[in-house]
Coordinates of C-alpha atoms in Angstrom, one line a residue:
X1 CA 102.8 203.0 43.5
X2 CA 103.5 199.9 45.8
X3 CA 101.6 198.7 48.2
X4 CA 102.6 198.5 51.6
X5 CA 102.4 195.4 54.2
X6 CA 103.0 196.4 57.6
X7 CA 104.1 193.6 60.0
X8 CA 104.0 193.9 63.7
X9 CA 106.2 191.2 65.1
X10 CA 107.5 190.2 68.4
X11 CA 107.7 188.0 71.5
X12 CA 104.5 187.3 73.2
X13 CA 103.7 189.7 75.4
X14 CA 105.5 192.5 73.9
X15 CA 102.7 194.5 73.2
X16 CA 101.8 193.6 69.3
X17 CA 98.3 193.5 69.5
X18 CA 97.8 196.9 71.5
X19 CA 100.7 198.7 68.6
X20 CA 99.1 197.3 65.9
X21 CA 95.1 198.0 66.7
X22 CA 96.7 201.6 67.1
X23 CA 98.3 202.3 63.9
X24 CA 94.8 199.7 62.1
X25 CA 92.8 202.6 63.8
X26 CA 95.0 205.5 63.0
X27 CA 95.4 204.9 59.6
X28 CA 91.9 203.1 59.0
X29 CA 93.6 199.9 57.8
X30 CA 92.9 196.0 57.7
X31 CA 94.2 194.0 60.7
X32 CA 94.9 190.4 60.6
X33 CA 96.0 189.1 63.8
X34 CA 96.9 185.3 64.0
X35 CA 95.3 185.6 67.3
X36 CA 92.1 186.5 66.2
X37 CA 92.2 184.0 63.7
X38 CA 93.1 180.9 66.1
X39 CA 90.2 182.0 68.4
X40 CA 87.8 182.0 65.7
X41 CA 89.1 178.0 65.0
X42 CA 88.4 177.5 68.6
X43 CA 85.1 179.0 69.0
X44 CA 84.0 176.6 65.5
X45 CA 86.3 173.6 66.5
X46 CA 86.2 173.6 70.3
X47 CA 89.9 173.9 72.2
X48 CA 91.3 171.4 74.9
X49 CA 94.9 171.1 75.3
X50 CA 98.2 172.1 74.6
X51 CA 98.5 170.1 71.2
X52 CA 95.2 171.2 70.2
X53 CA 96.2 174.6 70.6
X54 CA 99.7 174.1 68.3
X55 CA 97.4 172.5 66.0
X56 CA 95.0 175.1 65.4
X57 CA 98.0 177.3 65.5
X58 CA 100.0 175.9 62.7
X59 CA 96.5 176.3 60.6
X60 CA 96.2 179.5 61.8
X61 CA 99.2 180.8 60.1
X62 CA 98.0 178.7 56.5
X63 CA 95.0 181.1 56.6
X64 CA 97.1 184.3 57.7
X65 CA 98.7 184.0 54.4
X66 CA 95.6 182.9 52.6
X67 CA 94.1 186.2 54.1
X68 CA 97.5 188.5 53.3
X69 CA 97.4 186.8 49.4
X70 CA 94.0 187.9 49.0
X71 CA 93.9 191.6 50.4
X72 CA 97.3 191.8 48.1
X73 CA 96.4 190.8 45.4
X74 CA 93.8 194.0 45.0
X75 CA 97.1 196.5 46.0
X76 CA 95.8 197.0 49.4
X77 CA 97.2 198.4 52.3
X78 CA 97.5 195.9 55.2
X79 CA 98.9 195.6 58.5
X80 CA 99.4 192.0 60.3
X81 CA 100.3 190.7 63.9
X82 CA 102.0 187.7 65.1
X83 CA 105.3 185.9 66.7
X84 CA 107.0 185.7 62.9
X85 CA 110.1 183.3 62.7
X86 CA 112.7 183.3 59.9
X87 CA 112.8 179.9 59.1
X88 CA 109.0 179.5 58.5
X89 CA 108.2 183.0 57.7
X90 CA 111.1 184.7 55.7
X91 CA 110.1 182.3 52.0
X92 CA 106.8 183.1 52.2
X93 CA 107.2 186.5 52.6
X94 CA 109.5 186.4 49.6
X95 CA 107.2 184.7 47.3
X96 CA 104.2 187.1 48.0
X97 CA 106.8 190.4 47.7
X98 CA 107.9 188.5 44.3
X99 CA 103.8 188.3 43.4
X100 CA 102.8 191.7 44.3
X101 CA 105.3 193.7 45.0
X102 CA 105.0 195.5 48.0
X103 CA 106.7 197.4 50.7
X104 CA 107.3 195.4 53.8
X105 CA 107.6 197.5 56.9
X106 CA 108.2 195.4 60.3
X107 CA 107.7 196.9 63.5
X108 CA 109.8 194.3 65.7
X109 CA 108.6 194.7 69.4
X110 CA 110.7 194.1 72.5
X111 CA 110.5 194.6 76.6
X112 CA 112.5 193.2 79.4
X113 CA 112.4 189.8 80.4
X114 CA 110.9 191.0 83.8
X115 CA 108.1 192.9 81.9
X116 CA 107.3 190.1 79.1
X117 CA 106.8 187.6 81.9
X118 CA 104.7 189.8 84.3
X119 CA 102.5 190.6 81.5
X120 CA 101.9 187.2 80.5
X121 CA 101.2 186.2 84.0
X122 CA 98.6 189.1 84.6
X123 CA 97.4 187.6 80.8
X124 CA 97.1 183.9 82.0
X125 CA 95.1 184.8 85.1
X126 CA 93.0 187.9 83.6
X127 CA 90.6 185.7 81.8
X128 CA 90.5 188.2 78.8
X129 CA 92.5 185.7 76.1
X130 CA 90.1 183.0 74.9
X131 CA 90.4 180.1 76.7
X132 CA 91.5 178.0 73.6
X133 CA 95.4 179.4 74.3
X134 CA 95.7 177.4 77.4
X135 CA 98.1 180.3 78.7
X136 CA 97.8 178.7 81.8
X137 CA 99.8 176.0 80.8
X138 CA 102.2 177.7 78.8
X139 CA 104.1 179.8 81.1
X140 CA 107.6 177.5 80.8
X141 CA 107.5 177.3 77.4
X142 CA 107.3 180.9 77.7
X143 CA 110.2 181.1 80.3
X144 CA 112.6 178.6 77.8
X145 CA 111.8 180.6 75.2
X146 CA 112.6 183.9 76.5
X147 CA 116.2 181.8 77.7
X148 CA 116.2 181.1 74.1
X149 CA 116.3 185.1 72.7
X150 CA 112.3 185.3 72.0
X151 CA 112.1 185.5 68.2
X152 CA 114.1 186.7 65.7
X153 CA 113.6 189.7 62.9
X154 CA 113.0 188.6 59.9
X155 CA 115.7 190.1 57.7
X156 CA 113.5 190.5 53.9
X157 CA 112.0 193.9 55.0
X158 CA 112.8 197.3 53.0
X159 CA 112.6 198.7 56.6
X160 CA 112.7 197.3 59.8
X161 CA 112.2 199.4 63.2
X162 CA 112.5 198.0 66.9
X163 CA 110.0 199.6 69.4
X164 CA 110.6 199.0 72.8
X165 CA 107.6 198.5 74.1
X166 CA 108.2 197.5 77.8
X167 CA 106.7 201.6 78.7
X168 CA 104.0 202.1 75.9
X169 CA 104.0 205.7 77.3
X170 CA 107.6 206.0 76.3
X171 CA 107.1 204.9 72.6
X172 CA 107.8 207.5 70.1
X173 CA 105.1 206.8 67.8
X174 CA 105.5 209.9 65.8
X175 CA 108.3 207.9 64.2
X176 CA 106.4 204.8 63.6
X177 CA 103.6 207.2 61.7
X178 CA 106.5 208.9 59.7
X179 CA 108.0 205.8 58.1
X180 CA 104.3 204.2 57.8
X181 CA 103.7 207.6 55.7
X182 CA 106.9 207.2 53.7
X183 CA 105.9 204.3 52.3

């Protein structure tokens, strides 16, 4: 029997964390969120600026990876968070499913443009993110990037379900326990 990845991707703001410590809890899994890891970088390295924070972010994906590779390799169930892109994400996804051989289910959240942005302002002035993400300075790179479509779904998944997530009362997480079941 395969093991299964589940990926919980999205925009920022979209909810990926709060989905994905659900189903973690639910079905008593491992959850690597990228988040989690770039906080612990800043809390060992220190965080300043902008840059810093790419920085640590570009690292922070290296040990995502590192982290998936591992927990795969002993045919474990996993589930994942983080802002995925094709064009850095999609090969390395294919070389691990080509190591191990695993199902890859994504859960691809969404919400309106008004929502996404609201959140992230109630984020940058809530003082519950670490410090280290400099949301405070982030918020038009936010806006250009919801201009630009958010992110994409990555398009290597045996299955692939969009969750709006803009009413997480409205969510129909019977049907995101079903397919996590099926696999």
């Amino acid at each position: 029997m395969k093991s299964l990845l589940i990926m919980v991707s999205g925009f920022s703001c979209t909810g990926k964390t709060t989905l994905a410590k659900k189903i973690a809890k639910r079905y008593s899994l491992p959850l690597i969120s990228r988040d989690d890891i770039k906080e612990s970088l800043y809390d060992s390295l220190g965080y300043s600026d902008r840059e810093w924070s790419k920085k640590l972010g570009i690292v922070s994906y290296d040990l995502l990876y590192l982290f998936i590779d591992k927990i795969l390799a002993n045919q474990q169930k996993i589930i994942i968070e983080s802002n995925f892109k094709p064009e850095f994400d999609e090969d390395k996804f294919l070389n691990l499913k080509n190591k191990y051989q695993f199902n890859l289910l994504q859960i691809h959240c969404y919400a309106t443009t008004k929502v996404i942005t609201q959140r992230f302002k109630n984020r940058a002035i809530s003082g519950v993110r670490h410090p280290g993400h400099v949301d405070h300075l982030n918020n038009e790179e936010i806006k250009l990037n919801l201009k630009k479509g958010g992110y994409e779904i990555l398009n290597i998944c045996d299955l692939t379900m969009k969750i709006d997530t803009t009413n997480f009362n409205l969510i129909d997480y019977e049907k995101i326990y079903k397919a996590i079941e099926k696999n």
